Amino acid sequence: MHFEIVPLKAVERSVENDKRKWLMDTYEECYIKILDCMDHDNSKVGLQALSTAMSLLATECRHPLLRYTSDQENYFPVNKLRSVLMKLLSVKRNNTPLINKHTEYLIFDDILFYTWKLLPSLTAKSNPNELYIMNYLSLLEKMQIYPNAETKHLCGEDQASLINFDETLTKKNLNRVWQCIMLWEHTQETHRQLLVVLLEKVLVHLDKPLILTDFLMDSLDVGGPVSLLALQGIFTMIQVHNLDYPNIFAKLYSMFEPEIFHTKYKARLFYLADLFLSSTHLPEMLVAAFAKRLARLALLAPSEDIIIICHFVGNLILRHPGLKYLLHNGNGAITSLDPYIMEERDPLKSNAINSSLWELQTLQSHVQPSVAAAARFIGAPLPSVEWDIGKVLENSGDDIFDKEIKKMSKLIVLQFEQPKELTLSRGDKSLEDKSNDVHEIVR
């Protein structure tokens, strides 16, 4: 076999070539300085730098600096986009404003496609710091797997035929980066954000979602919002992937604590609990424990949450008519003799079935009229249709206040002139005289 070495042809030195090289070097240097401005302390400067960098990227794509071959990647400045993404995934600062701005460019299929293509190479293989993880998860949360509904390309529609948005390849890249993310060490904040992204964006696209079972079960023991988000993941695994988790109701029961009313995921917990307890084949002892625990927590809950609890407990009674016994049971009517054990973590051992819902009866005297009205379902005939708790899950105290002040109220006549003596002033007529005058007019 014979190899012939052909030396490369030297670039001819000319004024035109030197000028072209100087322009390209200056352009690259300018682009680097623009990227450095993304780290500026003034957020407006950083946002403008990102916009300028993406505008130059789009212009370079439409008007390549060199004559490229037919390879489609040569028509897109991948290295320019890589530099932008590296700035977004900073290890020194929280780049949430920049990532939110970058979302405006993800509506273009070419930017979305190449971002997914570059992401695996930009994913840290070892344990990164918290800032990098939060930036990475924020970016991942903004990205979608499928092409945009409206096909648009930042580099121009003439380049559209060169972009082959392969969903299979995109899902493969997602699974690759997620395997790395699961190996990172997470703080409480990154753990919570990780679960949010997992539930809202990632879980449905994973090839082997059951490998997350141990992670989700460990997350259930963390407490707070992390446990609640993990519970939603467990529910999805049970519903979609037939995961068997026998102690799920005990975990759900233990999450109803007074602190839950002051978290942003409160509505999510009630929604999940409603789904878990929707079956009419659950043991009445189990359902009674949830009804009693919620009734007890209603004594400590804000007004808007008491309304949710009243509707929730009412729905449980509608699904399990045998629980009507709790409405009229006299054994638990006396607080000191209530057999319910609030501290018991196992709902089946809480002895709630022998108690009563005296807490809700107490709330019928609540100072808030809407709360008192919601609790009066105990003494009234139950409706044939369940309450729609979805309408009240997002209610706030301000909503209740605004609703109350819009109600019609009786106009009360007030004496605005304070009388100084028992007799009428000169020229004033008594009420009886005025009444006689009215009768005379009517006649």
XYZ file of C-alpha atoms in Angstrom:
443
model
C 0.000 0.000 0.000
C 1.389 3.322 -1.037
C 0.594 6.626 0.678
C 1.419 9.907 -0.874
C 1.768 12.891 1.378
C 0.533 16.027 -0.259
C 1.492 19.207 1.580
C -1.246 21.712 2.289
C -1.373 24.635 0.027
C -0.187 27.750 1.776
C -2.625 30.582 2.070
C -1.697 33.307 -0.257
C -0.757 36.503 1.488
C -2.764 39.341 0.133
C -4.346 42.484 1.408
C -7.811 40.980 0.979
C -6.947 37.786 2.895
C -5.267 39.724 5.677
C -8.280 41.982 5.968
C -10.654 39.003 6.053
C -8.577 37.318 8.770
C -8.457 40.515 10.811
C -12.217 40.914 10.546
C -12.843 37.327 11.653
C -10.432 37.598 14.584
C -12.024 40.882 15.634
C -15.497 39.377 15.345
C -14.550 36.383 17.509
C -12.943 38.652 20.087
C -16.023 40.871 20.117
C -18.308 37.860 20.563
C -16.284 36.695 23.562
C -16.555 40.139 25.144
C -20.320 40.105 24.577
C -20.543 36.741 26.331
C -18.513 38.133 29.232
C -21.128 40.870 29.606
C -23.665 38.165 30.471
C -21.885 37.920 33.838
C -22.364 41.624 34.538
C -23.786 42.572 37.936
C -26.461 44.660 36.234
C -29.117 42.224 35.042
C -30.182 44.548 32.216
C -26.675 44.440 30.785
C -26.654 40.642 30.960
C -30.026 40.350 29.231
C -28.937 42.720 26.473
C -25.716 40.753 26.024
C -27.697 37.531 25.583
C -29.982 39.172 23.015
C -26.994 40.528 21.102
C -25.208 37.173 21.133
C -28.277 35.355 19.790
C -28.805 38.014 17.113
C -25.220 37.575 15.924
C -25.704 33.811 15.972
C -28.784 34.109 13.758
C -27.013 36.476 11.362
C -23.982 34.218 11.107
C -26.251 31.279 10.346
C -27.894 33.142 7.474
C -24.594 34.528 6.199
C -21.781 32.031 6.945
C -18.333 33.476 7.396
C -16.742 30.757 5.262
C -17.807 28.633 2.347
C -18.902 25.401 3.962
C -19.567 21.951 2.607
C -22.993 20.362 2.393
C -22.751 19.099 5.970
C -25.812 20.517 7.730
C -23.961 21.334 10.955
C -21.786 23.734 9.045
C -24.814 25.896 8.436
C -25.406 26.390 12.145
C -22.814 28.022 14.423
C -22.876 25.265 17.030
C -19.848 26.576 18.888
C -21.493 29.956 19.323
C -24.556 28.336 20.896
C -22.313 26.148 23.051
C -20.619 29.260 24.425
C -23.993 30.809 25.267
C -25.157 27.660 27.071
C -21.919 27.469 29.037
C -22.553 31.001 30.278
C -26.110 30.097 31.257
C -24.890 27.049 33.204
C -22.661 29.144 35.410
C -21.128 27.792 38.605
C -20.706 31.284 40.098
C -24.121 32.937 39.879
C -27.827 32.244 39.656
C -28.790 32.847 36.032
C -32.562 32.487 36.321
C -33.265 35.839 34.554
C -30.975 34.889 31.668
C -32.492 31.418 31.391
C -35.972 32.924 31.332
C -34.802 35.211 28.541
C -33.310 32.255 26.682
C -36.765 30.652 26.743
C -37.797 33.190 24.109
C -35.369 31.504 21.701
C -36.486 27.950 22.486
C -39.626 28.560 20.432
C -37.360 28.182 17.391
C -36.932 24.550 16.411
C -33.306 24.942 15.373
C -32.287 26.440 18.730
C -34.254 23.785 20.623
C -32.803 20.983 18.503
C -29.169 22.016 18.904
C -29.627 22.805 22.591
C -30.722 19.218 23.172
C -27.826 18.024 21.045
C -25.271 20.005 23.044
C -26.712 19.422 26.510
C -25.143 15.977 27.204
C -21.651 17.339 26.567
C -22.313 20.258 28.938
C -23.598 18.066 31.776
C -21.228 17.752 34.719
C -20.126 14.184 35.344
C -18.973 14.784 38.934
C -20.722 16.628 41.764
C -21.230 20.275 40.723
C -22.121 23.042 43.138
C -25.651 24.149 43.973
C -25.641 27.144 41.613
C -24.800 24.986 38.612
C -27.487 22.446 39.529
C -30.171 25.106 39.925
C -29.200 26.722 36.611
C -29.169 23.347 34.892
C -32.571 22.309 36.246
C -34.050 25.707 35.402
C -32.889 25.343 31.805
C -34.120 21.756 31.592
C -37.510 22.801 32.938
C -37.935 25.298 30.081
C -37.159 22.799 27.327
C -39.653 20.518 25.642
C -39.121 17.189 23.957
C -41.281 17.711 20.910
C -40.990 20.330 18.163
C -42.946 23.511 18.657
C -46.514 23.605 17.401
C -45.660 26.515 15.133
C -42.550 25.756 13.129
C -40.124 28.663 13.240
C -36.371 28.874 12.740
C -34.129 31.580 14.087
C -31.705 31.059 11.237
C -34.351 31.560 8.576
C -36.833 29.295 6.859
C -34.352 28.544 4.084
C -32.442 26.466 6.643
C -35.563 24.572 7.785
C -34.912 21.603 5.508
C -31.515 21.122 7.156
C -33.019 20.632 10.655
C -34.243 17.103 11.238
C -35.882 17.289 14.667
C -35.563 13.682 15.786
C -37.724 13.088 18.882
C -36.118 9.703 19.473
C -32.680 11.284 19.637
C -33.988 14.030 21.910
C -35.447 11.490 24.353
C -32.177 9.575 24.260
C -30.278 12.728 25.201
C -32.762 13.410 27.993
C -32.204 9.941 29.456
C -28.449 10.422 29.237
C -28.425 13.709 31.108
C -30.916 12.460 33.693
C -28.660 9.556 34.610
C -25.949 12.083 35.426
C -28.321 14.317 37.386
C -29.401 11.437 39.618
C -25.771 10.840 40.615
C -25.262 14.392 41.875
C -25.400 15.238 45.558
C -28.412 17.457 46.159
C -29.286 19.983 48.808
C -32.828 20.490 50.081
C -33.446 23.185 47.474
C -32.011 21.300 44.509
C -33.779 18.125 45.655
C -37.107 19.944 45.551
C -36.393 21.488 42.143
C -35.243 18.115 40.839
C -38.588 16.550 41.757
C -40.505 19.419 40.156
C -38.668 18.940 36.855
C -39.004 15.163 37.123
C -42.768 15.266 37.589
C -43.568 17.991 35.094
C -41.104 17.306 32.285
C -39.072 14.135 32.557
C -40.913 11.171 34.070
C -43.156 10.430 31.089
C -40.140 10.310 28.746
C -37.839 8.027 30.754
C -37.079 4.627 29.258
C -36.942 2.887 32.658
C -38.931 4.961 35.154
C -39.081 2.160 37.731
C -35.402 2.698 38.548
C -36.545 5.881 40.307
C -38.549 3.897 42.859
C -35.838 3.873 45.533
C -35.128 7.563 44.988
C -38.798 8.494 45.370
C -39.245 6.321 48.450
C -36.182 7.871 50.080
C -37.560 11.305 49.217
C -40.777 10.479 51.064
C -38.816 10.427 54.327
C -37.252 13.865 53.814
C -40.364 15.748 54.875
C -41.929 19.009 53.765
C -42.420 19.851 50.087
C -39.914 17.187 49.030
C -42.075 14.417 50.500
C -45.179 15.847 48.892
C -43.574 15.976 45.452
C -42.235 12.452 45.924
C -45.749 11.329 46.811
C -46.992 12.594 43.469
C -44.236 10.645 41.746
C -45.188 7.494 43.643
C -48.818 7.989 42.645
C -47.814 8.239 38.976
C -45.731 5.080 39.290
C -48.650 3.234 40.903
C -51.166 4.479 38.367
C -49.111 4.127 35.180
C -46.425 1.552 35.939
C -48.278 -0.679 38.460
C -45.860 -0.026 41.301
C -46.819 -1.789 44.535
C -46.330 0.371 47.634
C -48.378 -0.993 50.558
C -47.676 1.804 53.081
C -48.655 4.660 50.809
C -51.769 5.568 52.829
C -49.783 5.769 56.060
C -47.320 8.111 54.325
C -50.156 10.238 53.008
C -51.780 10.316 56.446
C -48.570 11.495 58.104
C -48.250 14.437 55.712
C -51.328 16.176 57.079
C -49.669 18.369 59.670
C -50.407 22.003 60.625
C -47.326 23.151 58.702
C -48.793 22.002 55.389
C -51.201 24.946 55.348
C -48.295 27.360 55.016
C -46.544 25.763 52.026
C -47.032 26.496 48.335
C -47.784 22.826 47.631
C -50.847 22.669 49.891
C -53.279 22.466 46.968
C -51.237 19.647 45.439
C -51.536 17.596 48.644
C -55.317 17.918 48.769
C -55.532 17.061 45.085
C -53.412 13.929 45.530
C -55.281 12.901 48.675
C -58.556 13.225 46.792
C -57.202 10.908 44.087
C -55.829 8.362 46.554
C -59.097 8.264 48.511
C -61.405 8.278 45.494
C -62.054 4.533 45.597
C -65.264 3.430 47.321
C -63.666 0.078 48.204
C -61.261 1.440 50.809
C -61.804 0.323 54.426
C -64.035 2.700 56.360
C -61.580 2.675 59.265
C -58.927 4.110 56.950
C -61.174 6.778 55.456
C -62.532 7.692 58.904
C -58.971 8.345 60.084
C -58.398 10.838 57.266
C -61.733 12.548 57.897
C -61.052 12.857 61.617
C -57.474 14.077 61.187
C -58.547 16.756 58.745
C -61.381 17.804 61.038
C -58.918 18.186 63.906
C -56.531 20.202 61.728
C -59.421 22.453 60.708
C -59.313 23.955 64.204
C -55.836 25.315 63.401
C -56.158 26.002 59.686
C -56.696 29.373 57.967
C -60.209 30.219 56.838
C -59.673 29.330 53.190
C -58.303 25.912 54.146
C -61.205 25.153 56.488
C -63.560 25.423 53.519
C -61.418 22.936 51.586
C -61.435 20.549 54.543
C -65.220 20.753 54.956
C -65.789 19.918 51.298
C -63.131 17.206 51.385
C -64.620 15.494 54.441
C -68.095 15.824 52.961
C -66.937 14.025 49.817
C -65.449 11.209 51.904
C -68.796 10.744 53.649
C -70.620 10.701 50.308
C -68.292 7.958 49.047
C -68.643 5.973 52.269
C -72.169 6.405 53.670
C -71.204 4.364 56.722
C -69.198 7.367 57.931
C -72.429 9.252 58.640
C -72.067 7.601 62.026
C -69.328 10.153 62.772
C -71.787 13.013 62.390
C -74.041 11.907 65.223
C -71.820 9.737 67.401
C -72.073 10.850 71.014
C -68.958 9.008 72.205
C -66.582 11.616 70.844
C -68.750 14.656 71.450
C -66.957 15.442 74.715
C -63.461 16.663 73.942
C -61.798 15.093 76.952
C -63.358 11.706 76.173
C -62.608 11.684 72.444
C -61.113 8.232 71.695
C -59.244 9.479 68.608
C -55.435 9.294 68.936
C -53.973 12.229 67.021
C -50.350 11.178 67.636
C -50.808 7.712 66.104
C -49.012 7.487 62.738
C -50.921 4.411 61.583
C -54.400 5.523 60.459
C -55.884 2.088 61.170
C -54.809 2.333 64.820
C -55.997 5.889 65.421
C -59.434 4.743 66.671
C -61.096 7.410 64.532
C -64.036 5.149 63.696
C -65.235 5.426 67.317
C -64.968 9.207 67.416
C -67.108 11.993 65.970
C -66.643 15.128 63.892
C -67.328 17.537 66.727
C -64.620 19.831 65.348
C -66.677 20.655 62.272
C -69.745 21.211 64.405
C -67.732 23.709 66.432
C -66.778 25.534 63.237
C -70.438 26.266 62.568
C -69.944 29.191 64.953
C -66.910 30.512 63.077
C -66.643 34.282 62.738
C -66.292 33.963 58.956
C -69.781 33.454 57.465
C -68.454 31.432 54.519
C -66.582 29.080 56.849
C -69.610 28.631 59.093
C -71.783 27.938 56.037
C -69.333 25.314 54.754
C -69.396 23.497 58.111
C -73.201 23.380 58.284
C -73.347 20.391 55.947
C -73.224 18.245 59.089
C -76.741 19.112 60.184
C -78.240 19.308 56.685
C -79.134 16.575 54.190
C -76.073 15.606 52.187
C -76.119 16.438 48.470
C -76.276 13.729 45.832
C -73.217 15.083 43.998
C -69.767 15.623 45.476
C -68.386 19.075 46.107
C -65.905 20.257 43.498
C -62.871 21.030 45.639
C -60.989 22.198 42.569
C -62.901 25.478 42.759
C -61.651 26.258 46.266
C -58.117 24.828 46.197
C -56.575 28.105 45.048
C -58.746 30.404 47.165
C -57.003 32.803 49.516
C -58.082 34.843 52.499
C -58.368 37.894 50.263
C -60.788 36.037 47.994
C -63.026 35.206 50.948
C -62.916 38.800 52.182
C -63.784 40.202 48.746
C -66.672 37.773 48.453
C -68.076 38.789 51.822
C -68.002 42.533 51.197
C -69.852 42.059 47.911
C -72.813 40.437 49.631
C -75.971 42.492 50.085
C -76.448 43.797 53.595
C -79.376 45.547 55.240
C -79.242 49.319 55.357
C -79.479 50.468 58.945
C -80.805 53.965 59.613
C -78.584 55.777 62.072
C -79.241 58.962 64.086
C -76.504 61.217 62.823
C -77.608 64.251 64.866
C -77.152 63.620 68.554
C -80.266 64.766 70.515
C -79.560 67.240 73.317
C -82.939 67.161 75.085
C -86.057 65.052 75.368
C -88.322 67.601 73.623
C -88.247 68.371 69.929
C -86.705 71.548 68.670
C -88.973 74.380 67.580
C -90.305 73.771 64.101
C -89.784 69.982 64.227
C -92.749 67.690 63.998
C -93.116 64.581 66.000
C -93.142 61.200 64.329
C -96.862 60.900 65.006
C -97.601 64.258 63.342
C -95.560 63.258 60.303
C -97.484 59.998 60.084
C -100.794 61.888 60.157
C -99.585 64.178 57.389
C -98.754 61.171 55.241
C -102.234 59.718 55.757
C -103.808 63.033 54.758
C -101.774 63.079 51.542
C -102.790 59.509 50.728
C -106.456 60.394 51.168
